[in-house]
Amino acid sequence: MRIGPGGAVILPAGTPHAYGASEGEPWTIWWVHVRGRDVDELVEACGIRPDEPLLSLRSLDRVTALLYEIVTSLERDMTPARLVATSGMAWRLMTQLAVDRLLPEDGTPVERAMRYLEDRIDGHVQVGELAAFVGVSPSHLAALFRQANGASPTAYRAHHKG
């Protein structure tokens, strides 16, 4: 399997694997071993399945910063307090990967619609007008909103309006 820039692989514990970089296009590898009662649930929330371990990282800089924070913490010492703090950092990394998967990507119709509503929080916006603005049908926009936010565009707007 080949992994490109901004890609990650999440492997369950005990999975045999080998890796290496191309001589012509070397890369940096970051890795972390995570274990605990909630790991399987977090991996599932990231959309990882045994037959599909690849993950596209939406915010490479943020993920790299979280990994760097974990490494830096463990380089300082391995006291019980430091290990607890570092486990929290690893939890944050895994939850960030899951959240990134669930939030709409920049430039998608639902993300553009959300920004449009947020920019016009005090104005009146019809769902049909919003759907036309982002280039999808009103029913498709409603389905996208429910998937991303668990609510309709109207409910999303009402929640943000306060």
PDB file of C-alpha atoms in Angstrom, residues 6-119:
ATOM      1  CA  GLY A   6      -1.068  13.998   4.344  1.00  0.00           C
ATOM      2  CA  GLY A   7      -1.859  10.326   4.727  1.00  0.00           C
ATOM      3  CA  ALA A   8      -1.815   8.139   7.788  1.00  0.00           C
ATOM      4  CA  VAL A   9      -2.278   4.480   8.591  1.00  0.00           C
ATOM      5  CA  ILE A  10      -3.916   3.293  11.780  1.00  0.00           C
ATOM      6  CA  LEU A  11      -3.113  -0.311  12.582  1.00  0.00           C
ATOM      7  CA  PRO A  12      -4.656  -2.352  15.369  1.00  0.00           C
ATOM      8  CA  ALA A  13      -2.188  -3.629  17.954  1.00  0.00           C
ATOM      9  CA  GLY A  14      -0.445  -6.814  16.887  1.00  0.00           C
ATOM     10  CA  THR A  15      -0.924  -6.225  13.146  1.00  0.00           C
ATOM     11  CA  PRO A  16       2.206  -7.359  11.285  1.00  0.00           C
ATOM     12  CA  HIS A  17       3.566  -4.559   9.118  1.00  0.00           C
ATOM     13  CA  ALA A  18       6.681  -3.117   7.535  1.00  0.00           C
ATOM     14  CA  TYR A  19       7.288   0.333   6.139  1.00  0.00           C
ATOM     15  CA  GLY A  20       9.874   2.331   4.303  1.00  0.00           C
ATOM     16  CA  ALA A  21      10.339   5.499   2.291  1.00  0.00           C
ATOM     17  CA  SER A  22      11.185   5.928  -1.342  1.00  0.00           C
ATOM     18  CA  GLU A  23      14.831   6.852  -1.881  1.00  0.00           C
ATOM     19  CA  GLY A  24      13.764   9.461  -4.421  1.00  0.00           C
ATOM     20  CA  GLU A  25      10.982  10.883  -2.258  1.00  0.00           C
ATOM     21  CA  PRO A  26      11.861  10.391   1.411  1.00  0.00           C
ATOM     22  CA  TRP A  27       9.368  11.304   4.086  1.00  0.00           C
ATOM     23  CA  THR A  28       9.108  11.773   7.827  1.00  0.00           C
ATOM     24  CA  ILE A  29       7.376   9.131   9.898  1.00  0.00           C
ATOM     25  CA  TRP A  30       5.523   9.933  13.075  1.00  0.00           C
ATOM     26  CA  TRP A  31       4.107   7.078  15.079  1.00  0.00           C
ATOM     27  CA  VAL A  32       2.395   6.537  18.360  1.00  0.00           C
ATOM     28  CA  HIS A  33       1.206   3.410  20.137  1.00  0.00           C
ATOM     29  CA  VAL A  34      -2.144   3.875  21.838  1.00  0.00           C
ATOM     30  CA  ARG A  35      -3.906   1.399  24.076  1.00  0.00           C
ATOM     31  CA  GLY A  36      -6.828   1.466  26.435  1.00  0.00           C
ATOM     32  CA  ARG A  37     -10.499   0.604  26.739  1.00  0.00           C
ATOM     33  CA  ASP A  38     -11.683   3.309  24.325  1.00  0.00           C
ATOM     34  CA  VAL A  39      -9.126   2.882  21.546  1.00  0.00           C
ATOM     35  CA  ASP A  40     -11.322   0.637  19.399  1.00  0.00           C
ATOM     36  CA  GLU A  41     -14.165   3.158  19.612  1.00  0.00           C
ATOM     37  CA  LEU A  42     -11.841   6.049  18.683  1.00  0.00           C
ATOM     38  CA  VAL A  43     -10.389   4.117  15.742  1.00  0.00           C
ATOM     39  CA  GLU A  44     -13.902   3.354  14.532  1.00  0.00           C
ATOM     40  CA  ALA A  45     -14.837   7.045  14.888  1.00  0.00           C
ATOM     41  CA  CYS A  46     -11.889   7.846  12.610  1.00  0.00           C
ATOM     42  CA  GLY A  47     -13.518   5.663   9.950  1.00  0.00           C
ATOM     43  CA  ILE A  48     -10.768   3.062  10.071  1.00  0.00           C
ATOM     44  CA  ARG A  49     -11.591  -0.554   9.286  1.00  0.00           C
ATOM     45  CA  PRO A  50      -9.205  -3.514   9.179  1.00  0.00           C
ATOM     46  CA  ASP A  51      -9.590  -3.684   5.394  1.00  0.00           C
ATOM     47  CA  GLU A  52      -9.164   0.105   5.018  1.00  0.00           C
ATOM     48  CA  PRO A  53      -6.501   1.428   7.443  1.00  0.00           C
ATOM     49  CA  LEU A  54      -5.731   4.618   5.463  1.00  0.00           C
ATOM     50  CA  LEU A  55      -6.718   7.992   6.808  1.00  0.00           C
ATOM     51  CA  SER A  56      -6.432  11.309   5.002  1.00  0.00           C
ATOM     52  CA  LEU A  57      -5.310  14.005   7.414  1.00  0.00           C
ATOM     53  CA  ARG A  58      -7.321  17.209   7.024  1.00  0.00           C
ATOM     54  CA  SER A  59      -5.063  19.406   9.119  1.00  0.00           C
ATOM     55  CA  LEU A  60      -1.534  18.107   8.768  1.00  0.00           C
ATOM     56  CA  ASP A  61      -0.052  21.010  10.760  1.00  0.00           C
ATOM     57  CA  ARG A  62      -2.386  20.417  13.707  1.00  0.00           C
ATOM     58  CA  VAL A  63      -1.783  16.651  13.711  1.00  0.00           C
ATOM     59  CA  THR A  64       1.984  17.159  13.497  1.00  0.00           C
ATOM     60  CA  ALA A  65       1.849  19.659  16.388  1.00  0.00           C
ATOM     61  CA  LEU A  66      -0.070  17.158  18.529  1.00  0.00           C
ATOM     62  CA  LEU A  67       2.433  14.413  17.733  1.00  0.00           C
ATOM     63  CA  TYR A  68       5.330  16.749  18.490  1.00  0.00           C
ATOM     64  CA  GLU A  69       3.708  17.616  21.830  1.00  0.00           C
ATOM     65  CA  ILE A  70       3.487  13.904  22.700  1.00  0.00           C
ATOM     66  CA  VAL A  71       7.123  13.259  21.787  1.00  0.00           C
ATOM     67  CA  THR A  72       8.360  16.349  23.630  1.00  0.00           C
ATOM     68  CA  SER A  73       6.445  15.393  26.747  1.00  0.00           C
ATOM     69  CA  LEU A  74       7.868  11.869  26.819  1.00  0.00           C
ATOM     70  CA  GLU A  75      11.387  13.171  26.199  1.00  0.00           C
ATOM     71  CA  ARG A  76      11.147  15.265  29.379  1.00  0.00           C
ATOM     72  CA  ASP A  77      10.537  12.305  31.689  1.00  0.00           C
ATOM     73  CA  MET A  78       8.427   9.205  32.197  1.00  0.00           C
ATOM     74  CA  THR A  79       6.979   9.966  35.619  1.00  0.00           C
ATOM     75  CA  PRO A  80       3.439   8.788  36.352  1.00  0.00           C
ATOM     76  CA  ALA A  81       2.187  12.383  36.101  1.00  0.00           C
ATOM     77  CA  ARG A  82       3.871  12.847  32.709  1.00  0.00           C
ATOM     78  CA  LEU A  83       2.411   9.565  31.427  1.00  0.00           C
ATOM     79  CA  VAL A  84      -1.090  10.669  32.453  1.00  0.00           C
ATOM     80  CA  ALA A  85      -0.579  14.023  30.721  1.00  0.00           C
ATOM     81  CA  THR A  86       0.752  12.323  27.603  1.00  0.00           C
ATOM     82  CA  SER A  87      -2.145   9.886  27.494  1.00  0.00           C
ATOM     83  CA  GLY A  88      -4.441  12.922  27.436  1.00  0.00           C
ATOM     84  CA  MET A  89      -2.475  14.289  24.490  1.00  0.00           C
ATOM     85  CA  ALA A  90      -2.847  10.980  22.650  1.00  0.00           C
ATOM     86  CA  TRP A  91      -6.588  11.004  23.398  1.00  0.00           C
ATOM     87  CA  ARG A  92      -6.794  14.520  21.939  1.00  0.00           C
ATOM     88  CA  LEU A  93      -4.930  13.368  18.825  1.00  0.00           C
ATOM     89  CA  MET A  94      -7.326  10.476  18.261  1.00  0.00           C
ATOM     90  CA  THR A  95     -10.418  12.582  18.890  1.00  0.00           C
ATOM     91  CA  GLN A  96      -9.093  15.289  16.547  1.00  0.00           C
ATOM     92  CA  LEU A  97      -8.685  12.686  13.799  1.00  0.00           C
ATOM     93  CA  ALA A  98     -12.274  11.560  14.383  1.00  0.00           C
ATOM     94  CA  VAL A  99     -13.664  15.108  14.452  1.00  0.00           C
ATOM     95  CA  ASP A 100     -11.781  16.055  11.282  1.00  0.00           C
ATOM     96  CA  ARG A 101     -13.485  13.146   9.546  1.00  0.00           C
ATOM     97  CA  LEU A 102     -16.935  14.259  10.689  1.00  0.00           C
ATOM     98  CA  LEU A 103     -16.704  17.999  10.065  1.00  0.00           C
ATOM     99  CA  PRO A 104     -17.415  19.180   6.537  1.00  0.00           C
ATOM    100  CA  GLU A 105     -14.305  19.910   4.514  1.00  0.00           C
ATOM    101  CA  ASP A 106     -13.507  23.443   3.402  1.00  0.00           C
ATOM    102  CA  GLY A 107     -15.136  24.259   0.115  1.00  0.00           C
ATOM    103  CA  THR A 108     -17.818  21.551   0.264  1.00  0.00           C
ATOM    104  CA  PRO A 109     -21.420  22.678  -0.219  1.00  0.00           C
ATOM    105  CA  VAL A 110     -22.358  22.114   3.428  1.00  0.00           C
ATOM    106  CA  GLU A 111     -19.281  23.956   4.722  1.00  0.00           C
ATOM    107  CA  ARG A 112     -19.949  26.899   2.395  1.00  0.00           C
ATOM    108  CA  ALA A 113     -23.604  26.932   3.487  1.00  0.00           C
ATOM    109  CA  MET A 114     -22.597  26.909   7.171  1.00  0.00           C
ATOM    110  CA  ARG A 115     -20.245  29.868   6.634  1.00  0.00           C
ATOM    111  CA  TYR A 116     -22.943  31.693   4.652  1.00  0.00           C
ATOM    112  CA  LEU A 117     -25.441  31.263   7.491  1.00  0.00           C
ATOM    113  CA  GLU A 118     -22.896  32.316  10.110  1.00  0.00           C
ATOM    114  CA  ASP A 119     -22.019  35.459   8.121  1.00  0.00           C
TER     115      ASP A 119
END
